[in-house]
PDB file of C-alpha atoms in Angstrom:
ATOM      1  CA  UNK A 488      44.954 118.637 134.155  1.00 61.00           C
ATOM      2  CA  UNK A 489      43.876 118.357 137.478  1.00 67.00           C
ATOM      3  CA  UNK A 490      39.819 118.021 136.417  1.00 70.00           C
ATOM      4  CA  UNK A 491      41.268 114.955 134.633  1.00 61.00           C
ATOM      5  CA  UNK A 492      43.044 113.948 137.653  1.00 69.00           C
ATOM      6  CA  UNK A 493      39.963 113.831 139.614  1.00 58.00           C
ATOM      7  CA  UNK A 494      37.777 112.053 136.893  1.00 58.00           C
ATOM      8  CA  UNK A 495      40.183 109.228 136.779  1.00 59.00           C
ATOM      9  CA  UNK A 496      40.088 109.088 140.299  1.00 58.00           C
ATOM     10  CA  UNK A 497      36.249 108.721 140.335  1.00 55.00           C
ATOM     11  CA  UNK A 498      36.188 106.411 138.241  1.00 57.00           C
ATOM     12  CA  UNK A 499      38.796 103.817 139.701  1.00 56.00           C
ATOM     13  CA  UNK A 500      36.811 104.632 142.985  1.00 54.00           C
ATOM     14  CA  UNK A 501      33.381 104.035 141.495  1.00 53.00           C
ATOM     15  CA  UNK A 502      31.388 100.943 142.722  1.00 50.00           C
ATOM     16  CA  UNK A 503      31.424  99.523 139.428  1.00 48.00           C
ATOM     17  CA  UNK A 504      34.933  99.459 138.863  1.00 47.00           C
ATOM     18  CA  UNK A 505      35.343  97.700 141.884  1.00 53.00           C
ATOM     19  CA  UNK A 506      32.704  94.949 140.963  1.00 72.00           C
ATOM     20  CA  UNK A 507      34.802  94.693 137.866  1.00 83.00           C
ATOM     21  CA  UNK A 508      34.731  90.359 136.846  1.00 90.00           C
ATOM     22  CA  UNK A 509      37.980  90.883 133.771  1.00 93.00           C
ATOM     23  CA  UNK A 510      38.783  86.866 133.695  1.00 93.00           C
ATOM     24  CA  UNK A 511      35.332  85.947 134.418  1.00 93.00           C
ATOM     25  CA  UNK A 512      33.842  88.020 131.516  1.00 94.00           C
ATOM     26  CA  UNK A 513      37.085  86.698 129.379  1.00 96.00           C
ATOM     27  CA  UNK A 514      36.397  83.461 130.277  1.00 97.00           C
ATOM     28  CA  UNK A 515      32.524  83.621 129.270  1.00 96.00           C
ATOM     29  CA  UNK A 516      33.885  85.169 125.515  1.00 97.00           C
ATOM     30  CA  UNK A 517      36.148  81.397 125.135  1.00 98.00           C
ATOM     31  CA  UNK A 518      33.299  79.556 126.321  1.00 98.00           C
ATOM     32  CA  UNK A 519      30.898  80.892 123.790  1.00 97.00           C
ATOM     33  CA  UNK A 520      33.431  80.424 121.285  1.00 97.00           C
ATOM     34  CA  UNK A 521      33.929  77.109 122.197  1.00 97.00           C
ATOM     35  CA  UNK A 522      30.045  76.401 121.493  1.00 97.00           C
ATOM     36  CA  UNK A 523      30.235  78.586 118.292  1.00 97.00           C
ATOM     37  CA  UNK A 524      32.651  75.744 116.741  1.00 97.00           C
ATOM     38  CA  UNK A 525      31.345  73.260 118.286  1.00 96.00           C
ATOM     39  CA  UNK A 526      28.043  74.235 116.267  1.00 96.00           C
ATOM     40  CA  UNK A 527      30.451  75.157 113.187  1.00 95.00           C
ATOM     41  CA  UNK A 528      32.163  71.901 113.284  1.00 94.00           C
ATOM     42  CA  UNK A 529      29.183  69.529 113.839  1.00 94.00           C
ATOM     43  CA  UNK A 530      30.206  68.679 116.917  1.00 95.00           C
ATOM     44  CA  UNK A 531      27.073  70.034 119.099  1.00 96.00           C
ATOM     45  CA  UNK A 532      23.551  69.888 117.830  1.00 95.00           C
ATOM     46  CA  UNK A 533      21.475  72.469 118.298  1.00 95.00           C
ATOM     47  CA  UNK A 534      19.504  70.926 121.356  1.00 95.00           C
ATOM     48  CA  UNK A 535      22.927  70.754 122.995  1.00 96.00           C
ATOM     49  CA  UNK A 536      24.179  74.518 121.531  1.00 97.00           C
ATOM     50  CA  UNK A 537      20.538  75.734 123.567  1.00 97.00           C
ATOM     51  CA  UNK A 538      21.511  74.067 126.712  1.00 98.00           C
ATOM     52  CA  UNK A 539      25.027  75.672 126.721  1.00 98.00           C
ATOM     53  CA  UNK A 540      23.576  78.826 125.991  1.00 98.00           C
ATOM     54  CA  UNK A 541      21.045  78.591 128.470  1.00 98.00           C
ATOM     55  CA  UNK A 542      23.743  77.459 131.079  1.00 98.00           C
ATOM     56  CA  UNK A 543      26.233  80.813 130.048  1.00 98.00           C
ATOM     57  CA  UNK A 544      23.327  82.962 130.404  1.00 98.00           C
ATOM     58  CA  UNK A 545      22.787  81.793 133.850  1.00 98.00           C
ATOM     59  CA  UNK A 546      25.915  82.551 134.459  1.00 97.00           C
ATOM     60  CA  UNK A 547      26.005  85.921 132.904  1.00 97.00           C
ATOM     61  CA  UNK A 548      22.771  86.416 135.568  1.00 97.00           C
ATOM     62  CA  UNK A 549      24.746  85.312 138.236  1.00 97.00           C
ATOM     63  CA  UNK A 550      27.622  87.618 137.703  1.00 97.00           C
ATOM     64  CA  UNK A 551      25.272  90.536 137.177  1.00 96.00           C
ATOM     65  CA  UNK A 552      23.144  89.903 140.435  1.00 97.00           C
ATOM     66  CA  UNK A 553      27.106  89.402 142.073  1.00 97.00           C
ATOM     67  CA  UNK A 554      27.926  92.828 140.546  1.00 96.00           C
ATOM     68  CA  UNK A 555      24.422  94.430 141.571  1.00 96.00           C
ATOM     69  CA  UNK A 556      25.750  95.950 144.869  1.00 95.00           C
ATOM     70  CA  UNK A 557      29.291  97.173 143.315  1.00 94.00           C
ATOM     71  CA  UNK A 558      31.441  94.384 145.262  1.00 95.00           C
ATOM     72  CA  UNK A 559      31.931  91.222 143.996  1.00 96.00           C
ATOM     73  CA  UNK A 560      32.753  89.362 147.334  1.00 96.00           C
ATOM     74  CA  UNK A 561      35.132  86.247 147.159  1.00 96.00           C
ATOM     75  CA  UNK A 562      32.107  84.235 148.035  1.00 97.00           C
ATOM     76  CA  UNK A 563      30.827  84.749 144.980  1.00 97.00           C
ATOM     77  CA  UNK A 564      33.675  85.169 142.265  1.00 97.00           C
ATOM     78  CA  UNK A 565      34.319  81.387 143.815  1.00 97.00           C
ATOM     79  CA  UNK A 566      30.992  80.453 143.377  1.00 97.00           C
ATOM     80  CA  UNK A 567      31.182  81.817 139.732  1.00 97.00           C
ATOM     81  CA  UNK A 568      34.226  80.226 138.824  1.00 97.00           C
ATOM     82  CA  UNK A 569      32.451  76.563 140.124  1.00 98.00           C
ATOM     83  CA  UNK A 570      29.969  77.352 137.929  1.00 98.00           C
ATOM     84  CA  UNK A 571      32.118  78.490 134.675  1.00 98.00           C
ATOM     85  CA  UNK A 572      33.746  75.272 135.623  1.00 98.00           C
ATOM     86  CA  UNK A 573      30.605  73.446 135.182  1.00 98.00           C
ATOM     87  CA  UNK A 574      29.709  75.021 132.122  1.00 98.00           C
ATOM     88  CA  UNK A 575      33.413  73.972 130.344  1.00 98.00           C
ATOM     89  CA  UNK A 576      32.773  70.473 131.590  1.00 98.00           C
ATOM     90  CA  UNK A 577      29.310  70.848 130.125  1.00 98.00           C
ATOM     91  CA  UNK A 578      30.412  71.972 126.814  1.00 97.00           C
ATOM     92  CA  UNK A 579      33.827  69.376 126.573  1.00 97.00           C
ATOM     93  CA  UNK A 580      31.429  66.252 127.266  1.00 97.00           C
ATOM     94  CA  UNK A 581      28.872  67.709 124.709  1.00 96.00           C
ATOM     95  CA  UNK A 582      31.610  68.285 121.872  1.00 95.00           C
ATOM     96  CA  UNK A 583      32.757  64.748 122.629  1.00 94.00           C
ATOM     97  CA  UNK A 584      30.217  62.352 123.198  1.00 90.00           C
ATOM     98  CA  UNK A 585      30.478  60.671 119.865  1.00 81.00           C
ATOM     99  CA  UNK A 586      26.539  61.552 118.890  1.00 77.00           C
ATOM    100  CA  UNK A 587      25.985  61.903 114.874  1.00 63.00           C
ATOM    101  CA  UNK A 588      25.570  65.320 114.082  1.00 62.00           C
ATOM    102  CA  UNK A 589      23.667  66.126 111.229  1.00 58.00           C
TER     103      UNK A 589
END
């Protein structure tokens, strides 16, 4: 009982679990959904479904180099919530921007 004690302990007190990112990883997950119907629906061509994905996996880059040194500082969950922001702005104008789809 106690081993498992000390386990947990080590791992809440790990660097990683400190640099844990819950609602920006969560947040990623609805973005790419978003693009998957937007692709599904005809709503984004594939040009635009490459930029997305380009821009999310800069951001997935981002929040790795951010973890890198197990803290995630305010400084830059803020700048990775600007740029999640940028990305859902990205993807709404994309979806509706009245192109023809085929």
């Amino acid at each position: 009982m106690n081993r498992l004690i000390v386990v947990f302990a080590l791992l809440l007190l790990s660097p990683l679990a400190m640099a844990g990112t819950p609602r920006v990883d969560a947040r990623q997950e609805r973005q790419e959904d978003r693009i998957d119907q937007g692709v599904a629906s005809g709503e984004l061509t594939h040009g635009e479904e490459n930029r997305l994905e380009a821009q999310q996996e800069h951001i997935d880059n981002k929040e790795a180099r951010a973890k890198s040194d197990g803290v995630v500082t305010a400084r830059e969950r803020a700048s990775l919530h600007r740029s999640e922001n940028r990305a859902s702005r990205n993807i709404r104008r994309q979806k509706h921007d009245r192109q023809d789809h085929d």
